[in-house]
């Protein structure tokens, strides 16, 4: 299991200070919409300067027509990040078009699909997708696997079922991890590291339990030790 630290602080300066404090560790960093829209490529270059071995996950959740998604995927690969994501509901043609476009890269980034946004409740999800969350999430995971993606973003509680429906090597990246049972914040269902391990989670995404800690570096050390 790998630790992926969410750089969710409100300014580039604070995110850079956090990354600097964590420069010694073998970790992934998650860059979201807000910081990428505001701080762009320069932010990614700065993170690489802090530690060239940081692995970077660009969490932009692409959703558009297949050719436009492939164009964006190509630009993301040019940025040199190690992983990005798309919405599974963009469809199979979009998945294949993205994966085909990335073939020209010797070392392409990993591509994950978002199955169901956790902000949906069952009724809201059903009104858009015409099926329940569990059923659709598993179908989306199988579809992503069959079309050559590397994995999905999921809840830790679904990780094992997704691997059973696809392959053990199909990656799961799971937010909502509270390594030592910390405050859940706005997350509805949170998992500890033990549960994440039992569920064969590949990437544990952790935000607030690290950046709200008095000593984020010490906290990361403890998490890595436990992992
Ligand atoms: O602070 P916390 O550990 O809850 O942060 C989790 C991170 O994972 C945040 O960046 C959040 O936006 C993201 N995320 C999530 N649930 C999803 C997808 C992404 O919490 N379904």
CSV table of C-alpha atoms and ligand atoms in Angstrom, one decimal:
chain,number,residue,atom,x,y,z
A,1,UNK,CA,0.0,0.0,0.0
A,2,UNK,CA,1.2,3.5,-0.9
A,3,UNK,CA,0.4,6.7,0.9
A,4,UNK,CA,-1.0,9.5,-1.2
A,5,UNK,CA,-1.1,12.9,0.6
A,6,UNK,CA,-3.8,15.3,-0.5
A,7,UNK,CA,-2.4,18.8,-1.0
A,8,UNK,CA,-5.7,20.4,-0.1
A,9,UNK,CA,-4.4,23.5,1.7
A,10,UNK,CA,-5.9,26.8,0.5
A,11,UNK,CA,-2.7,28.4,-1.0
A,12,UNK,CA,0.2,27.3,-3.1
A,13,UNK,CA,2.6,28.5,-0.4
A,14,UNK,CA,1.0,26.3,2.3
A,15,UNK,CA,0.9,23.3,0.0
A,16,UNK,CA,4.6,23.9,-0.9
A,17,UNK,CA,5.5,24.2,2.8
A,18,UNK,CA,3.7,20.9,3.5
A,19,UNK,CA,5.5,19.1,0.6
A,20,UNK,CA,8.8,20.6,1.8
A,21,UNK,CA,8.2,19.2,5.3
A,22,UNK,CA,7.5,15.8,3.7
A,23,UNK,CA,10.5,15.8,1.3
A,24,UNK,CA,12.2,12.8,2.9
A,25,UNK,CA,9.4,10.4,2.4
A,26,UNK,CA,8.5,7.9,-0.3
A,27,UNK,CA,5.0,9.2,-0.9
A,28,UNK,CA,2.5,10.2,-3.6
A,29,UNK,CA,1.0,13.7,-3.7
A,30,UNK,CA,-2.5,14.5,-4.9
A,31,UNK,CA,-3.0,17.7,-6.7
A,32,UNK,CA,-6.7,18.7,-7.1
A,33,UNK,CA,-8.7,21.0,-9.3
A,34,UNK,CA,-8.3,24.1,-7.1
A,35,UNK,CA,-4.5,24.1,-7.0
A,36,UNK,CA,-4.0,23.0,-10.6
A,37,UNK,CA,-6.4,25.7,-11.9
A,38,UNK,CA,-4.7,28.3,-9.8
A,39,UNK,CA,-1.1,27.2,-9.7
A,40,UNK,CA,-0.8,25.1,-12.8
A,41,UNK,CA,2.4,23.6,-14.3
A,42,UNK,CA,4.6,25.9,-12.1
A,43,UNK,CA,3.3,24.2,-9.0
A,44,UNK,CA,4.1,20.7,-10.4
A,45,UNK,CA,7.6,21.9,-11.3
A,46,UNK,CA,8.1,23.2,-7.8
A,47,UNK,CA,7.0,19.9,-6.3
A,48,UNK,CA,9.5,18.1,-8.5
A,49,UNK,CA,12.2,20.4,-7.4
A,50,UNK,CA,11.4,19.7,-3.7
A,51,UNK,CA,11.9,16.0,-4.3
A,52,UNK,CA,12.3,14.5,-7.9
A,53,UNK,CA,11.1,11.2,-6.5
A,54,UNK,CA,7.7,12.4,-5.3
A,55,UNK,CA,5.1,10.6,-7.3
A,56,UNK,CA,2.3,13.0,-8.5
A,57,UNK,CA,-1.4,12.2,-8.9
A,58,UNK,CA,-3.3,14.9,-10.9
A,59,UNK,CA,-6.9,14.6,-9.7
A,60,UNK,CA,-8.8,16.4,-12.5
A,61,UNK,CA,-11.5,13.8,-13.2
A,62,UNK,CA,-11.8,14.3,-17.0
A,63,UNK,CA,-15.2,14.1,-18.6
A,64,UNK,CA,-15.8,15.2,-22.2
A,65,UNK,CA,-16.1,13.7,-25.7
A,66,UNK,CA,-13.4,11.0,-26.4
A,67,UNK,CA,-11.1,13.1,-28.6
A,68,UNK,CA,-11.1,16.0,-26.2
A,69,UNK,CA,-10.3,13.7,-23.3
A,70,UNK,CA,-7.5,12.1,-25.3
A,71,UNK,CA,-6.1,15.6,-26.1
A,72,UNK,CA,-6.2,16.5,-22.4
A,73,UNK,CA,-4.6,13.1,-21.4
A,74,UNK,CA,-1.8,13.7,-23.8
A,75,UNK,CA,-1.1,17.1,-22.2
A,76,UNK,CA,-1.2,15.6,-18.8
A,77,UNK,CA,1.3,13.0,-19.8
A,78,UNK,CA,3.5,15.8,-21.2
A,79,UNK,CA,3.4,17.4,-17.7
A,80,UNK,CA,5.2,14.3,-16.4
A,81,UNK,CA,2.8,13.4,-13.7
A,82,UNK,CA,2.6,9.8,-12.6
A,83,UNK,CA,-1.2,9.3,-12.4
A,84,UNK,CA,-4.5,11.0,-13.4
A,85,UNK,CA,-8.1,10.1,-13.5
A,86,UNK,CA,-11.2,10.3,-15.7
A,87,UNK,CA,-14.9,9.7,-15.1
A,88,UNK,CA,-15.9,6.1,-15.9
A,89,UNK,CA,-19.3,7.4,-17.1
A,90,UNK,CA,-17.6,9.2,-20.0
A,91,UNK,CA,-17.8,5.7,-21.5
A,92,UNK,CA,-15.9,2.9,-23.2
A,93,UNK,CA,-15.0,4.8,-26.3
A,94,UNK,CA,-13.5,7.6,-24.2
A,95,UNK,CA,-11.5,5.0,-22.2
A,96,UNK,CA,-10.1,3.4,-25.3
A,97,UNK,CA,-9.4,6.7,-27.0
A,98,UNK,CA,-7.5,7.9,-24.0
A,99,UNK,CA,-5.5,4.7,-23.6
A,100,UNK,CA,-4.6,4.6,-27.3
A,101,UNK,CA,-3.4,8.2,-27.2
A,102,UNK,CA,-1.1,7.4,-24.3
A,103,UNK,CA,0.6,4.5,-26.2
A,104,UNK,CA,3.2,6.8,-27.7
A,105,UNK,CA,4.6,7.6,-24.3
A,106,UNK,CA,7.4,5.3,-23.1
A,107,UNK,CA,6.4,5.8,-19.5
A,108,UNK,CA,2.8,6.8,-19.5
A,109,UNK,CA,1.0,7.9,-16.4
A,110,UNK,CA,-1.4,5.5,-14.6
A,111,UNK,CA,-5.0,6.1,-15.5
A,112,UNK,CA,-7.8,5.6,-13.0
A,113,UNK,CA,-11.5,5.9,-13.3
A,114,UNK,CA,-13.9,7.5,-10.9
A,115,UNK,CA,-16.9,5.2,-10.5
A,116,UNK,CA,-19.4,7.0,-8.2
A,117,UNK,CA,-18.8,10.4,-6.6
A,118,UNK,CA,-19.2,9.9,-2.9
A,119,UNK,CA,-21.3,13.0,-2.7
A,120,UNK,CA,-24.2,11.2,-4.3
A,121,UNK,CA,-26.8,9.6,-2.1
A,122,UNK,CA,-28.6,6.5,-3.5
A,123,UNK,CA,-31.6,8.4,-4.9
A,124,UNK,CA,-29.5,11.2,-6.5
A,125,UNK,CA,-27.2,8.6,-8.1
A,126,UNK,CA,-30.1,6.5,-9.4
A,127,UNK,CA,-31.9,9.6,-10.9
A,128,UNK,CA,-28.8,10.1,-13.1
A,129,UNK,CA,-27.4,6.6,-13.7
A,130,UNK,CA,-30.6,4.5,-13.5
A,131,UNK,CA,-29.1,2.0,-11.1
A,132,UNK,CA,-27.8,1.7,-7.6
A,133,UNK,CA,-24.4,2.9,-6.5
A,134,UNK,CA,-22.9,-0.6,-5.7
A,135,UNK,CA,-24.2,-2.2,-8.9
A,136,UNK,CA,-23.0,0.6,-11.1
A,137,UNK,CA,-19.7,1.1,-9.4
A,138,UNK,CA,-18.8,-2.6,-10.0
A,139,UNK,CA,-20.0,-2.4,-13.6
A,140,UNK,CA,-17.9,0.8,-14.1
A,141,UNK,CA,-14.9,-1.0,-12.5
A,142,UNK,CA,-15.2,-4.0,-14.9
A,143,UNK,CA,-15.6,-1.6,-17.9
A,144,UNK,CA,-12.5,0.3,-16.9
A,145,UNK,CA,-10.5,-3.0,-16.5
A,146,UNK,CA,-11.7,-4.3,-19.8
A,147,UNK,CA,-10.8,-1.1,-21.6
A,148,UNK,CA,-7.2,-1.0,-20.4
A,149,UNK,CA,-7.3,1.4,-17.5
A,150,UNK,CA,-5.1,0.8,-14.5
A,151,UNK,CA,-7.6,1.1,-11.7
A,152,UNK,CA,-10.4,3.0,-10.0
A,153,UNK,CA,-11.0,5.5,-7.3
A,154,UNK,CA,-13.3,3.8,-4.8
A,155,UNK,CA,-14.2,3.6,-1.2
A,156,UNK,CA,-11.9,1.3,0.9
A,157,UNK,CA,-15.0,-0.8,1.7
A,158,UNK,CA,-15.4,-1.7,-2.0
A,159,UNK,CA,-11.8,-2.4,-2.8
A,160,UNK,CA,-11.8,-6.2,-2.4
A,161,UNK,CA,-15.1,-6.6,-4.3
A,162,UNK,CA,-13.6,-4.6,-7.2
A,163,UNK,CA,-10.5,-6.7,-7.3
A,164,UNK,CA,-12.6,-9.9,-7.2
A,165,UNK,CA,-14.7,-8.6,-10.2
A,166,UNK,CA,-11.5,-7.6,-12.1
A,167,UNK,CA,-8.0,-8.6,-11.1
A,168,UNK,CA,-5.8,-8.4,-8.0
A,169,UNK,CA,-3.5,-6.2,-10.0
A,170,UNK,CA,-6.3,-3.7,-10.9
A,171,UNK,CA,-5.5,-0.7,-8.7
A,172,UNK,CA,-7.8,0.8,-6.1
A,173,UNK,CA,-7.2,4.3,-4.8
A,174,UNK,CA,-9.2,5.1,-1.7
A,175,UNK,CA,-9.9,8.4,0.0
A,176,UNK,CA,-11.6,8.6,3.4
A,177,UNK,CA,-8.7,6.9,5.2
A,178,UNK,CA,-8.3,7.8,8.9
A,179,UNK,CA,-5.0,6.0,9.7
A,180,UNK,CA,-5.5,6.0,13.4
A,181,UNK,CA,-9.2,6.6,13.7
A,182,UNK,CA,-8.9,10.4,13.5
A,183,UNK,CA,-11.8,12.8,13.1
A,184,UNK,CA,-13.9,11.9,10.0
A,185,UNK,CA,-14.6,15.5,9.1
A,186,UNK,CA,-17.2,15.5,6.3
A,187,UNK,CA,-16.4,11.9,5.2
A,188,UNK,CA,-19.4,9.5,5.7
A,189,UNK,CA,-17.5,6.2,5.9
A,190,UNK,CA,-13.9,6.2,7.0
A,191,UNK,CA,-11.5,3.3,7.1
A,192,UNK,CA,-8.4,2.7,9.2
A,193,UNK,CA,-5.1,1.4,7.8
A,194,UNK,CA,-5.9,-2.1,9.1
A,195,UNK,CA,-9.1,-2.2,7.1
A,196,UNK,CA,-7.4,-0.7,4.1
A,197,UNK,CA,-4.8,-3.4,4.2
A,198,UNK,CA,-7.5,-6.2,4.6
A,199,UNK,CA,-9.3,-4.7,1.7
A,200,UNK,CA,-6.1,-4.8,-0.4
A,201,UNK,CA,-6.2,-1.0,-1.0
A,202,UNK,CA,-3.2,0.1,-3.3
A,203,UNK,CA,-3.3,3.8,-2.6
A,204,UNK,CA,-4.6,5.3,0.7
A,205,UNK,CA,-5.4,9.0,0.2
A,206,UNK,CA,-5.0,11.0,3.4
A,207,UNK,CA,-5.6,14.7,3.7
A,208,UNK,CA,-6.7,16.4,6.9
A,209,UNK,CA,-5.2,13.8,9.3
A,210,UNK,CA,-1.8,14.8,8.0
A,211,UNK,CA,-2.0,18.5,7.1
A,212,UNK,CA,-4.0,19.4,10.2
A,213,UNK,CA,-1.6,17.6,12.5
A,214,UNK,CA,0.8,19.7,14.5
A,215,UNK,CA,3.7,17.8,13.0
A,216,UNK,CA,2.8,16.4,9.5
A,217,UNK,CA,6.2,14.9,8.9
A,218,UNK,CA,6.0,12.9,12.2
A,219,UNK,CA,2.5,11.8,11.3
A,220,UNK,CA,3.6,10.6,7.9
A,221,UNK,CA,6.5,8.7,9.4
A,222,UNK,CA,4.0,6.9,11.8
A,223,UNK,CA,1.6,6.1,8.9
A,224,UNK,CA,4.4,4.7,6.8
A,225,UNK,CA,5.7,2.6,9.7
A,226,UNK,CA,2.2,1.2,10.2
A,227,UNK,CA,1.8,0.5,6.5
B,1,LIG,O1,-9.0,15.3,4.2
B,1,LIG,P1,-9.3,14.0,3.7
B,1,LIG,O2,-8.4,12.9,4.1
B,1,LIG,O3,-10.8,13.6,3.9
B,1,LIG,O4,-9.1,14.1,2.1
B,1,LIG,C1,-9.6,13.2,1.2
B,1,LIG,C2,-9.2,13.7,-0.2
B,1,LIG,O5,-9.8,12.8,-1.2
B,1,LIG,C3,-9.8,15.1,-0.6
B,1,LIG,O6,-8.9,15.7,-1.5
B,1,LIG,C4,-11.1,14.8,-1.3
B,1,LIG,O7,-11.5,15.7,-2.2
B,1,LIG,C5,-10.7,13.5,-2.0
B,1,LIG,N1,-11.8,12.6,-2.4
B,1,LIG,C6,-12.7,12.1,-1.5
B,1,LIG,N2,-13.7,11.3,-1.9
B,1,LIG,C7,-13.8,11.0,-3.2
B,1,LIG,C8,-12.9,11.5,-4.1
B,1,LIG,C9,-11.9,12.3,-3.7
B,1,LIG,O8,-12.6,12.4,-0.3
B,1,LIG,N3,-14.8,10.2,-3.6
